Every structure is written in C-alpha cells, then in structure tokens.
Coordinates of C-alpha atoms and ligand atoms in Angstrom, one line a residue:
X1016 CA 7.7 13.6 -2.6
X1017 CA 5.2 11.5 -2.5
X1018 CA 2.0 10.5 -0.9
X1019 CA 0.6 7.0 -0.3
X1020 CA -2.6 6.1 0.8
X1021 CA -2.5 2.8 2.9
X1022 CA -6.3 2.9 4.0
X1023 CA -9.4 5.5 4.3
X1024 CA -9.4 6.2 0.6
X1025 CA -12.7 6.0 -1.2
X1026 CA -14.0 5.3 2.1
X1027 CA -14.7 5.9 5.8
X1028 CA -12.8 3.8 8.2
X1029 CA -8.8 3.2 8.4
X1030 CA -7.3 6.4 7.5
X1031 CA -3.7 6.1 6.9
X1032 CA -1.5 8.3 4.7
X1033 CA 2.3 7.9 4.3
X1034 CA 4.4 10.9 3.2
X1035 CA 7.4 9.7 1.5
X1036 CA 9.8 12.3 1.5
X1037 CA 13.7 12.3 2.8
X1038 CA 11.5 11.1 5.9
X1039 CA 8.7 8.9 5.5
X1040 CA 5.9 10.1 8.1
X1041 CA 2.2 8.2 8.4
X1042 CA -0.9 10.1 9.1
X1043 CA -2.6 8.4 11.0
X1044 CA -3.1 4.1 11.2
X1045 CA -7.0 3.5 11.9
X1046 CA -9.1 0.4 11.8
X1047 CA -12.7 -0.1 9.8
X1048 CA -15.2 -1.1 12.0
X1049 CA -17.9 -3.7 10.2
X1050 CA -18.7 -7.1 10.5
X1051 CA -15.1 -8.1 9.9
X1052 CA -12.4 -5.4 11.3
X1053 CA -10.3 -3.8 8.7
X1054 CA -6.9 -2.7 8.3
X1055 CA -5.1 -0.1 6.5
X1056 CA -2.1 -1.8 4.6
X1057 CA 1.0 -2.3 6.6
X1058 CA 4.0 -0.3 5.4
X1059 CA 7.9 -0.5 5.3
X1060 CA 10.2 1.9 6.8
X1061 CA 8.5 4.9 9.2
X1062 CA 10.6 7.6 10.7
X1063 CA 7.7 9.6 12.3
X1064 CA 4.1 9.2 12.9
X1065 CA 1.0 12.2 13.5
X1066 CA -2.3 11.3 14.9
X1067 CA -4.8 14.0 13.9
X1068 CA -7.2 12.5 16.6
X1069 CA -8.6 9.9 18.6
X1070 CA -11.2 8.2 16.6
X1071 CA -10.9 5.0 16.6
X1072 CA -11.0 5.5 12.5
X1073 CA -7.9 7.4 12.9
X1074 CA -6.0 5.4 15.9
X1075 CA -7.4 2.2 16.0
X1076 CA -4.3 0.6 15.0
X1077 CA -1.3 2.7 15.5
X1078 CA 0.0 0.5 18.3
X1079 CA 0.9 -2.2 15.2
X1080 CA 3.6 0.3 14.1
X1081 CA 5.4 -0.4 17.2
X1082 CA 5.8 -3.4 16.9
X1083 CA 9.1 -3.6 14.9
X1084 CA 10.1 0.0 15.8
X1085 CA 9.9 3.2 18.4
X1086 CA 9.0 6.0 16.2
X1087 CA 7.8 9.0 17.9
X1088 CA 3.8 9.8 18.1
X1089 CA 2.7 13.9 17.4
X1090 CA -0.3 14.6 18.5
X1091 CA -1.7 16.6 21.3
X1092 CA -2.5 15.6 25.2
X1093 CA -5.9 15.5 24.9
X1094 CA -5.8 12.7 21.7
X1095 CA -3.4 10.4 23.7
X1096 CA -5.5 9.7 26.4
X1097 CA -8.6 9.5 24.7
X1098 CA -6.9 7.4 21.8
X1099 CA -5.7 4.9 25.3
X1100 CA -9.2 4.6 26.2
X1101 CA -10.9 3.6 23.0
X1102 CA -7.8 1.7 21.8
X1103 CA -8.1 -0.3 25.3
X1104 CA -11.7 -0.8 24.6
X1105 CA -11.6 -1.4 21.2
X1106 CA -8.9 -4.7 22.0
X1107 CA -11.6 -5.4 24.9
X1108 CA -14.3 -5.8 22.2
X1109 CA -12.1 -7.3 20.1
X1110 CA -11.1 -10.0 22.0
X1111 CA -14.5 -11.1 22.7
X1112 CA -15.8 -10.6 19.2
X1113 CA -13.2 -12.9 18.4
X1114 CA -11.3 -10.9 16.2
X1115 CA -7.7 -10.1 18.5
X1116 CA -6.0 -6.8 17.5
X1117 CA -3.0 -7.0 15.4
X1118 CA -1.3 -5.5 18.4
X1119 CA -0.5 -6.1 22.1
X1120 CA -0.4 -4.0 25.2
X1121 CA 3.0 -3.7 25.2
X1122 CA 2.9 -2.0 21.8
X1123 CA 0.2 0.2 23.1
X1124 CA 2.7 0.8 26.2
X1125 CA 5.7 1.6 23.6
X1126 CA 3.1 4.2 21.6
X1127 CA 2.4 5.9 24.6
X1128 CA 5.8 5.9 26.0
X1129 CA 7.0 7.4 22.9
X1130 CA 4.2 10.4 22.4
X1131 CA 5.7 13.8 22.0
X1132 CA 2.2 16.1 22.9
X1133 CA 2.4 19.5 21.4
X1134 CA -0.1 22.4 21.5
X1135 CA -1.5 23.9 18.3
X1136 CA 0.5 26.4 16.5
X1137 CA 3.9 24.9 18.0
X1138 CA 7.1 24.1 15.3
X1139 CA 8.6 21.0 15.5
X1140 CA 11.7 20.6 13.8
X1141 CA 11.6 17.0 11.7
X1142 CA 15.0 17.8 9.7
X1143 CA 14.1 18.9 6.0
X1144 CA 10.3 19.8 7.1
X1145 CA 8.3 21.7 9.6
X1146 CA 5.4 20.2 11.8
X1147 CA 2.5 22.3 12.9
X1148 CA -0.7 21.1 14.7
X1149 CA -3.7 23.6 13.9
X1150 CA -7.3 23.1 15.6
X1151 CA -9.6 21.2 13.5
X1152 CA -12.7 21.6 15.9
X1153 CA -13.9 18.0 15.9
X1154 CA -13.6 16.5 18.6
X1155 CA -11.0 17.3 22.0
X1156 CA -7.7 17.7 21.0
X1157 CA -8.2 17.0 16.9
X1158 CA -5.6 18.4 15.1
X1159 CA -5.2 19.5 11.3
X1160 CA -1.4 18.8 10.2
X1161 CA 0.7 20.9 8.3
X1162 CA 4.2 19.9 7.2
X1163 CA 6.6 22.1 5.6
X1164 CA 9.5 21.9 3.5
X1165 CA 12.2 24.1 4.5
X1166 CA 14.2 23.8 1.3
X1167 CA 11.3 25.1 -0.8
X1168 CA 8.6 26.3 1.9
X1169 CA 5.5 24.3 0.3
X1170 CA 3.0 23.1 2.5
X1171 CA 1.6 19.9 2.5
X1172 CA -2.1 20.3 4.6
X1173 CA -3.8 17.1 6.2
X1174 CA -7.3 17.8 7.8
X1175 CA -8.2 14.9 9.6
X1176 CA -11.8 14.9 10.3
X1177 CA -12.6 18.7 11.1
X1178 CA -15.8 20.9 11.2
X1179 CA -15.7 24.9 10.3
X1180 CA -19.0 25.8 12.4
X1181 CA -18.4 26.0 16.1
X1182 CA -20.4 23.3 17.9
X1183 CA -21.3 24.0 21.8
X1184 CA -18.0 22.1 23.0
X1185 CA -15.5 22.8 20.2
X1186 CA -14.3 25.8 18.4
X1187 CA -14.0 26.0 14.5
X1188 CA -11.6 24.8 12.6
X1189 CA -8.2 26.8 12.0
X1190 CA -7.9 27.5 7.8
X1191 CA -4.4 27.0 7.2
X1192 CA -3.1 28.2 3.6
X1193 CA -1.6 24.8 1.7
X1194 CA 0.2 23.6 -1.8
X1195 CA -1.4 20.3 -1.7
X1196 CA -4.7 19.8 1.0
X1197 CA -5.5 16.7 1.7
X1198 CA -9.1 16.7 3.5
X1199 CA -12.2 14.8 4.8
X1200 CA -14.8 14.7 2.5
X1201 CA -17.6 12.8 4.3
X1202 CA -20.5 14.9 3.9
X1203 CA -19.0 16.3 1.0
X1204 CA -22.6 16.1 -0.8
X1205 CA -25.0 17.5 1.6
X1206 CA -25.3 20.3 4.1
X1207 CA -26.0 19.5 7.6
X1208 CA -29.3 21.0 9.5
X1209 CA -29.0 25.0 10.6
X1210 CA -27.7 24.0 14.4
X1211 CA -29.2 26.6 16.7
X1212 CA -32.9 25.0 14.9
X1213 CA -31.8 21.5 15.5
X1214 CA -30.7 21.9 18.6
X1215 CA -34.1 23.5 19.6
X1216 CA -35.9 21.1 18.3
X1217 CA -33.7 18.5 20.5
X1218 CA -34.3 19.9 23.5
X1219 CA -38.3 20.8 22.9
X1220 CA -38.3 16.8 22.1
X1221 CA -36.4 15.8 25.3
X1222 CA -38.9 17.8 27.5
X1223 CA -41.9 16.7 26.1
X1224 CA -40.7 13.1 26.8
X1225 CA -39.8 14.5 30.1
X1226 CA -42.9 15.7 30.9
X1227 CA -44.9 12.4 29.5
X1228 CA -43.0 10.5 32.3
X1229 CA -40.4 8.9 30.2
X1230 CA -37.1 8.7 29.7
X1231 CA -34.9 10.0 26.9
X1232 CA -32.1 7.8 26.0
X1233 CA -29.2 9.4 24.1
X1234 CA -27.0 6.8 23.1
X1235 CA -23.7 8.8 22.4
X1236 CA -20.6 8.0 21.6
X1237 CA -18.2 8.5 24.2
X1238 CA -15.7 11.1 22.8
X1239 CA -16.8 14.1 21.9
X1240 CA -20.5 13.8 20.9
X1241 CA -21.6 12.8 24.6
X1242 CA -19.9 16.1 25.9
X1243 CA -21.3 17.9 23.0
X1244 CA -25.0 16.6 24.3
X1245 CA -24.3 17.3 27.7
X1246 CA -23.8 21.1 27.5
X1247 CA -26.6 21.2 25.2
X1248 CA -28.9 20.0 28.0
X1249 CA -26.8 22.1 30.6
X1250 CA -27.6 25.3 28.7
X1251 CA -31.0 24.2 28.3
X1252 CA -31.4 23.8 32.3
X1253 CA -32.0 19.9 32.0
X1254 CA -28.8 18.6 33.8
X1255 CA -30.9 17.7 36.8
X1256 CA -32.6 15.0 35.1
X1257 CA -29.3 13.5 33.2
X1258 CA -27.7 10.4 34.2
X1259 CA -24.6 9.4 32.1
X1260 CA -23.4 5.7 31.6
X1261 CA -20.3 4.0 30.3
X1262 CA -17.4 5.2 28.7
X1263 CA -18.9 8.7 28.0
X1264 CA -17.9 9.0 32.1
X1265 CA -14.2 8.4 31.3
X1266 CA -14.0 10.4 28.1
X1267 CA -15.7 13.5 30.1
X1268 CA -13.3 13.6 32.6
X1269 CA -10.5 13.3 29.9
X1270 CA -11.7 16.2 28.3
X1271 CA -13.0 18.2 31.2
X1272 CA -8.7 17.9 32.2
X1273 CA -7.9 20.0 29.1
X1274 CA -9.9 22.8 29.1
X1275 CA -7.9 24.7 26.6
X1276 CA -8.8 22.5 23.7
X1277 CA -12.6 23.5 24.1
X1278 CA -14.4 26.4 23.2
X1279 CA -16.7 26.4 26.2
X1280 CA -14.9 24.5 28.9
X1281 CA -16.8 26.2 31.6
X1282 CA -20.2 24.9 30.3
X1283 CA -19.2 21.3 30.9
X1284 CA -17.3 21.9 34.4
X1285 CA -21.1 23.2 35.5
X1286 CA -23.2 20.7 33.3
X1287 CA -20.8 17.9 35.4
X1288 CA -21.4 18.9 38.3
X1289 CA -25.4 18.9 38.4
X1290 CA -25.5 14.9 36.5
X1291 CA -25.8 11.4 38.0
X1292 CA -22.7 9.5 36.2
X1293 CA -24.1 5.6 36.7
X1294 CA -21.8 2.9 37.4
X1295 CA -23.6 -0.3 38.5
X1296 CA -27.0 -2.2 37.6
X1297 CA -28.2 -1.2 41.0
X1298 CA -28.1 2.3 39.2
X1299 CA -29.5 2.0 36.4
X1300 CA -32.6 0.6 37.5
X1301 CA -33.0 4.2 39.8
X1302 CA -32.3 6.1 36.4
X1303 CA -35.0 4.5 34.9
X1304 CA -37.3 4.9 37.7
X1305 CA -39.0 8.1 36.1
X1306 CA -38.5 11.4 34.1
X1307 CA -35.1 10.9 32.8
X1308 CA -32.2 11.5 30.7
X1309 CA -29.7 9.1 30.3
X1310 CA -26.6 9.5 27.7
X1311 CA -24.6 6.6 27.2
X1312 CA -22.8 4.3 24.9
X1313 CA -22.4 2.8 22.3
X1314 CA -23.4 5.4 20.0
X1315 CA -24.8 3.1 16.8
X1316 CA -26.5 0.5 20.1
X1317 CA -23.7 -2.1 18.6
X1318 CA -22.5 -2.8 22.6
X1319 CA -22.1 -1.0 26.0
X1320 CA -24.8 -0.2 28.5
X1321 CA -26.9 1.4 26.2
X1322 CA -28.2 -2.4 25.4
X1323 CA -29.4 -3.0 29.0
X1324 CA -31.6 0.3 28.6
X1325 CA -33.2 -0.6 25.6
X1326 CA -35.5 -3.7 26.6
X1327 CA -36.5 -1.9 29.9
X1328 CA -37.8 1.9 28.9
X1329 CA -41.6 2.6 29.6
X1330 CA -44.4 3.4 27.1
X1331 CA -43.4 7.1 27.5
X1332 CA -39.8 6.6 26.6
X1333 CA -37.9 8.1 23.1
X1334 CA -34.2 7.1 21.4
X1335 CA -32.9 9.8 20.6
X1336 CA -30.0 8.9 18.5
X1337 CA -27.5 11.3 17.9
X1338 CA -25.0 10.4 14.9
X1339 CA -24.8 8.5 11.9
X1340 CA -25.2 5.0 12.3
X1341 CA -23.5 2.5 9.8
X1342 CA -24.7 -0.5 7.8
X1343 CA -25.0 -3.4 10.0
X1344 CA -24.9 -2.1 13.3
X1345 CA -28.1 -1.8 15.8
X1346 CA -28.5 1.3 15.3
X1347 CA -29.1 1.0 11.6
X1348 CA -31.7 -2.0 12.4
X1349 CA -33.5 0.1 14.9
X1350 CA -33.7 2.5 11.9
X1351 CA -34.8 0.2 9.3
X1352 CA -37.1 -1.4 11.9
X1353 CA -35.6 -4.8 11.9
X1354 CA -34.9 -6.6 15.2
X1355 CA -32.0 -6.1 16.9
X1356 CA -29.0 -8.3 18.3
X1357 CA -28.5 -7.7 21.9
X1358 CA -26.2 -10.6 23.8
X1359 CA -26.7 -13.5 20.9
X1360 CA -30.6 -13.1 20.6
X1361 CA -32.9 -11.1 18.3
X1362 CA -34.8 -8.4 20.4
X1363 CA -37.5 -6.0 18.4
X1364 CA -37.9 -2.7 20.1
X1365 CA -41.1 -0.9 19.9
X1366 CA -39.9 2.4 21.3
X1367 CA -40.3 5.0 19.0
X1368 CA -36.9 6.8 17.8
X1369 CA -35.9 9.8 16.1
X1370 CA -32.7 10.9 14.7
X1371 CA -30.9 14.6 15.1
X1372 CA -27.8 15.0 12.8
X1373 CA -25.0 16.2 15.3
X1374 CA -22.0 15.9 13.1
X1375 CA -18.9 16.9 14.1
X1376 CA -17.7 16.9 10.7
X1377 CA -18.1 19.7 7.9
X1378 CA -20.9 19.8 5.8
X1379 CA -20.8 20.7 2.0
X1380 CA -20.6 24.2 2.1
X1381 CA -18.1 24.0 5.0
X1382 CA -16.1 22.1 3.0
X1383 CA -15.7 24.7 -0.3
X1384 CA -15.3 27.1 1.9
X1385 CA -11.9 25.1 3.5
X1386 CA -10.3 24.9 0.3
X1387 CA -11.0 28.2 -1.3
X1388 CA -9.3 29.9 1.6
X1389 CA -6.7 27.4 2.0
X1390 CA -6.3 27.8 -1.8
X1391 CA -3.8 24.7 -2.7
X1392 CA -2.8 23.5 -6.4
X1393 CA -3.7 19.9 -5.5
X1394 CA -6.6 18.8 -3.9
X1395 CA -6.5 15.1 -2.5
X1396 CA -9.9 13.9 -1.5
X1397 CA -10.0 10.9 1.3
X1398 CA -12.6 9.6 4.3
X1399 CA -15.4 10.1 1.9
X1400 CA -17.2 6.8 -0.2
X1401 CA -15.8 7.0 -3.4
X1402 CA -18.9 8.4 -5.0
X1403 CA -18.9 11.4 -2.7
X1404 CA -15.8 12.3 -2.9
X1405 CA -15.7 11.9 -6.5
X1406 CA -18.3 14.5 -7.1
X1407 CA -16.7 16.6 -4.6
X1408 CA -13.6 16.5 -6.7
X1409 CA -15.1 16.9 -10.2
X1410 CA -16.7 20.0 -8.8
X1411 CA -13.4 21.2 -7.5
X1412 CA -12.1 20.7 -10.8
X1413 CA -14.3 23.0 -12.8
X1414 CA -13.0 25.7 -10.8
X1415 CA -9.3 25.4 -11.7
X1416 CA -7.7 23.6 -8.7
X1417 CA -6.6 20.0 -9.4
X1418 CA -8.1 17.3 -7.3
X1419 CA -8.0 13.8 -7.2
X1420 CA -9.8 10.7 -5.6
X1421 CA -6.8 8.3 -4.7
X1422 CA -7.9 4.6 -4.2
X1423 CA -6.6 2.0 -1.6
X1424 CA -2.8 1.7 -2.1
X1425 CA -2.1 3.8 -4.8
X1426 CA 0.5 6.7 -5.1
X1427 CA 0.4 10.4 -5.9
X1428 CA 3.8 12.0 -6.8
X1429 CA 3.8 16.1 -5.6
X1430 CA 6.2 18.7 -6.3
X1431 CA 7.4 19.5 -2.6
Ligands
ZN2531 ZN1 -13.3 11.6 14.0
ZN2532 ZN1 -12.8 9.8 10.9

C-alpha cells in the first residue's frame, strides 16, 4: 500500500491524501485560500472518496473529482450540507474574485447525488478494507477515518482536523488505536489557553463593552466557531443582546438539524431562540443602534457583512476576533495595524481589537497525547507548516515511533 500526498503537506490549506491500495481512496480534495487559490494535485484513477469535514481546507474542491467519474462520497450528514454551503459560497467568491472554480454546479450536483452519509462507529464494507467514521470533535459532523485491511487487520488512521478537549458545542475526539496515524499537526508547537479562563475572560470583555454602550463584533466564521460563540454567550445569559449576520445563520440551522453530532445540542436550540439573526441593511443599522452583540462573517474580515460593520461601530465598540487569521487577509492587517481593503479602497480602522484563541484544533499536548494512546508504528505528520510539523516529528522520533514529514507529491510505501 501506499500513501500519496496530493496537497496539505508541510502546510495548511488543500488537504488531500490518496490511499493506493487494491482500491485507490482520496482523503479529502481541499483548496488553499491566499491571494491566488490553490489546488491539491489532480490524480488518476479514484474508486472511493472520504471527506473528514466541511472546511473548506478539506472540501473546497472535491466537486473536480466528478468531473470525469461518479465515485461515491463517505462522510456524515451534517459535513454534506455544510460542505454545499461553503462550497456554493466559495464558487460565489470565486467568481467575483475572478478566479472560477475548477468545477461546475453540476459536478457539485453529481457529489451530492452520490454521498453515502454514515454515522460514527458504522462498517462499511469497501472490498479488501473496512471504513469506519470516529468523532473528531472539531467542527459538526467531522470525522476521523479509519480504514482496515481485512486480509491482515492493520489500521490505517486519518484525523482530519480534530481537538481532544471538549469545547461548549463539540465533544472530544474519539482515540482510535492505529498501525500508521496520519494526523493534523497545526498547533503542534504550542498549547492553546486553559478554556474555562479564556472563556471568562471573553465574556467579562463583551460586558464591559456592553455596558460602555458599544457594540461587540465577533466576526466568526460560519461553521462551527459562530455556534461555538453563541452558546458561550447563551450560558453566560447574553443572548438578548446578540444579533447574528451572514452565513453563520445558514450554518446554525444546519447544525441545529443534527443534534446528535454535538455535545450540547440543547444549549444552542435555547441560545437560538433568544438572538436577532439579521438579514437586510435596514437591520443592521437597528443592531448597531446601541448595546450590542453582533457575530458574523467572514471570520479573518476578508468579505461578508462583517465589512459593512466595521466603518460604522461607535467610540465604545471592540473586535473581538475569534480565530487565527492568515497572512494577507483583513484580519491580519487589522492586527498588524495596517489599513484595510474593504470593496477596492483602503479603510484604517481605529477601533480597538483584541484576539481570544478559540481553536477547534488540538493543541500540543493534545496532540502527544493522540498518538501515544493510538500507539501506531508510523506516524505521518500533515496540515501543519513544515517547520511545525517537523519538530513535532523529531520529537516523536526520540520516543521510538517512526514519523515522517511527507512534502507536496511525494509517496510513502506502508506495510498494510
Ligand atoms: Zn477544519
Ligand atoms: Zn483544516
């Protein structure tokens, strides 16, 4: 057997790993984000395909391997509706960033048509090998992949992007025992902030602008980190002040339809029911008119209503941005204090920001703590830059297991 890795090696953006067994199965087909969009490489023959989940890091361009076939798509319910909506938005975006997806909406019709949703812990039978879907408590509906030969029972583990400590929204991670892992290694060097602190610290921060007579804009992304803030502020008794704008709406009521891929379903039914969702300009204006809380999108300020916010809070107001924001986008100006590009002009922003790490991805000691229990031979180390996850897999080294840091396009060869 043997693993290729088309895209998200030594880097964040475009997963995309082909098994190439008696069957040759891809991982997921995502797309890099930056000024220009990337692509994972294309490949040759497919004969099955798994989406771990809807990021569109992970599904951005999965609709391209329809194109000249009708596989079928594993994945779970919840990640095939929220991969339609940010794969729909994402060839929106496109289109008017003049950078067309490799893909039309017929191949998107032909993915969805051809989606075979199972629940976690479910066999599927794909000839020589077994598929399993475990939880990887990222996002609604993630999914860590385990394929199993049935000749010789190895296990070949693929995490996806997962995160061992329960959030508010999501449960933790399943740990599923593997020959070769392949996992995440993003935050592979650092620990993320103790979250009951953080997210006290949040919410002291949101009432205090609250109480100045300003508004706290949360610009979120849409799936999972906007539900994630929501029942924070539900359980903190501030729902009556939230509005919530833009894709985050659709995503919501998405998620809010499978309640049995979150950990605390009923906390976002009631934090739902109490917010203002904003649909219209007329809106937004009354959400701005005092003490408020408005979550919307983008998350990183790069588009969406979040933009039409921006220019219009009061002396009083606070950003509160919510996740990591990458090189080049708004977010990342608004950081570094430079201006910022909203609708073809430079716009500075003198609102004050601050930044709360909400990852929904495992931290360092997370991370050792996956593949000690999990205890493979091989360790492969993707969606990580290269330096992280080659210090990640040096250190895995010196304790006996043998890890590697594939690059774009190369080939590992496994006993399977
Ligand atoms: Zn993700
Ligand atoms: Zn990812």
């Amino acid at each position: 057997m043997e693993l290729q890795f088309l895209g998200g090696a030594s880097e964040v953006g475009r997963s995309a790993i082909l098994f190439k067994g008696s069957k040759h199965i891809i991982m997921d087909y995502g797309i890099k984000l930056n000024h220009k969009t990337e692509y994972p490489m294309p490949l040759g023959r497919v004969d099955a395909c798994v989406l771990s989940h809807a990021h569109i890091d992970h599904s951005g361009n999965f609709p391209f391997l329809y194109k000249e076939a009708l596989p079928i798509t594993y994945g779970t319910d919840p990640t095939k509706e929220l991969s339609q909506l940010l794969i729909e938005d994402s060839m929106k975006v496109g289109k008017k960033n003049h950078q067309p997806p490799k893909f039309n909406k017929h191949n998107l019709h032909s993915m969805l048509e051809r989606y075979a949703s199972h629940e976690f812990g479910e066999e599927v039978d794909l000839g020589d090998y077994t598929l399993t879907l475990f939880d990887a408590g990222h996002i609604s509906g993630s999914s860590i992949t385990k394929l199993e030969s049935k000749e010789t029972g190895r296990k070949l583990v693929y995490t996806g992007d997962f995160k061992l400590e329960p959030q508010m929204i999501q449960g933790s991670a399943d740990i599923v025992k593997s020959d070769v892992l392949v996992t995440e290694t993003t935050y592979a060097t650092r620990d993320h902030p103790e979250r009951e602190e953080l997210m006290k610290k949040f919410v002291d921060e949101v009432k205090e602008t609250l109480d100045a007579g300003g508004t706290a804009l949360i610009p979120s992304f849409a799936v999972g980190r906007a539900q994630e803030i929501l029942a924070v502020l539900h359980k903190s008794k501030l729902t009556d002040f939230v509005f919530v704008d833009g894709m985050a709406r659709k995503a919501t009521q998405i998620a809010m339809r499978y309640p049995e891929y979150m950990r605390n379903a009923d906390l976002l039914h009631d934090a739902i029911k109490k917010i203002m969702w904003v649909g219209s300009e007329e809106h937004r204006g009354s959400a701005l008119a005092g003490s408020s809380i408005i979550v919307t999108t983008a998350g990183m300020l790069n588009g969406g209503p979040v933009l039409s916010y921006l220019s219009k809070l009061n002396q009083h107001s606070k950003i509160f941005l919510t996740g990591y924001q990458v090189e080049g986008t708004n977010g990342r100006k608004l950081m570094d204090g430079k201006p910022l590009l909203i609708d073809g002009s430079k716009e500075v922003i003198k609102t004050p920001w601050v930044f709360y790490d909400f990852s929904a991805h495992a931290g360092k000691s997370d991370l050792y703590e996956y593949v000690r229990k999990s205890n493979p031979e091989t360790v492969i180390c993707v969606h990580g830059d290269q330096k992280t996850s080659e210090a990640f897999a040096e250190a895995l080294n010196a304790e006996g297991f043998k890890a590697h840091v594939p690059r774009q396009g190369d080939t590992i060869k496994l006993d399977f």
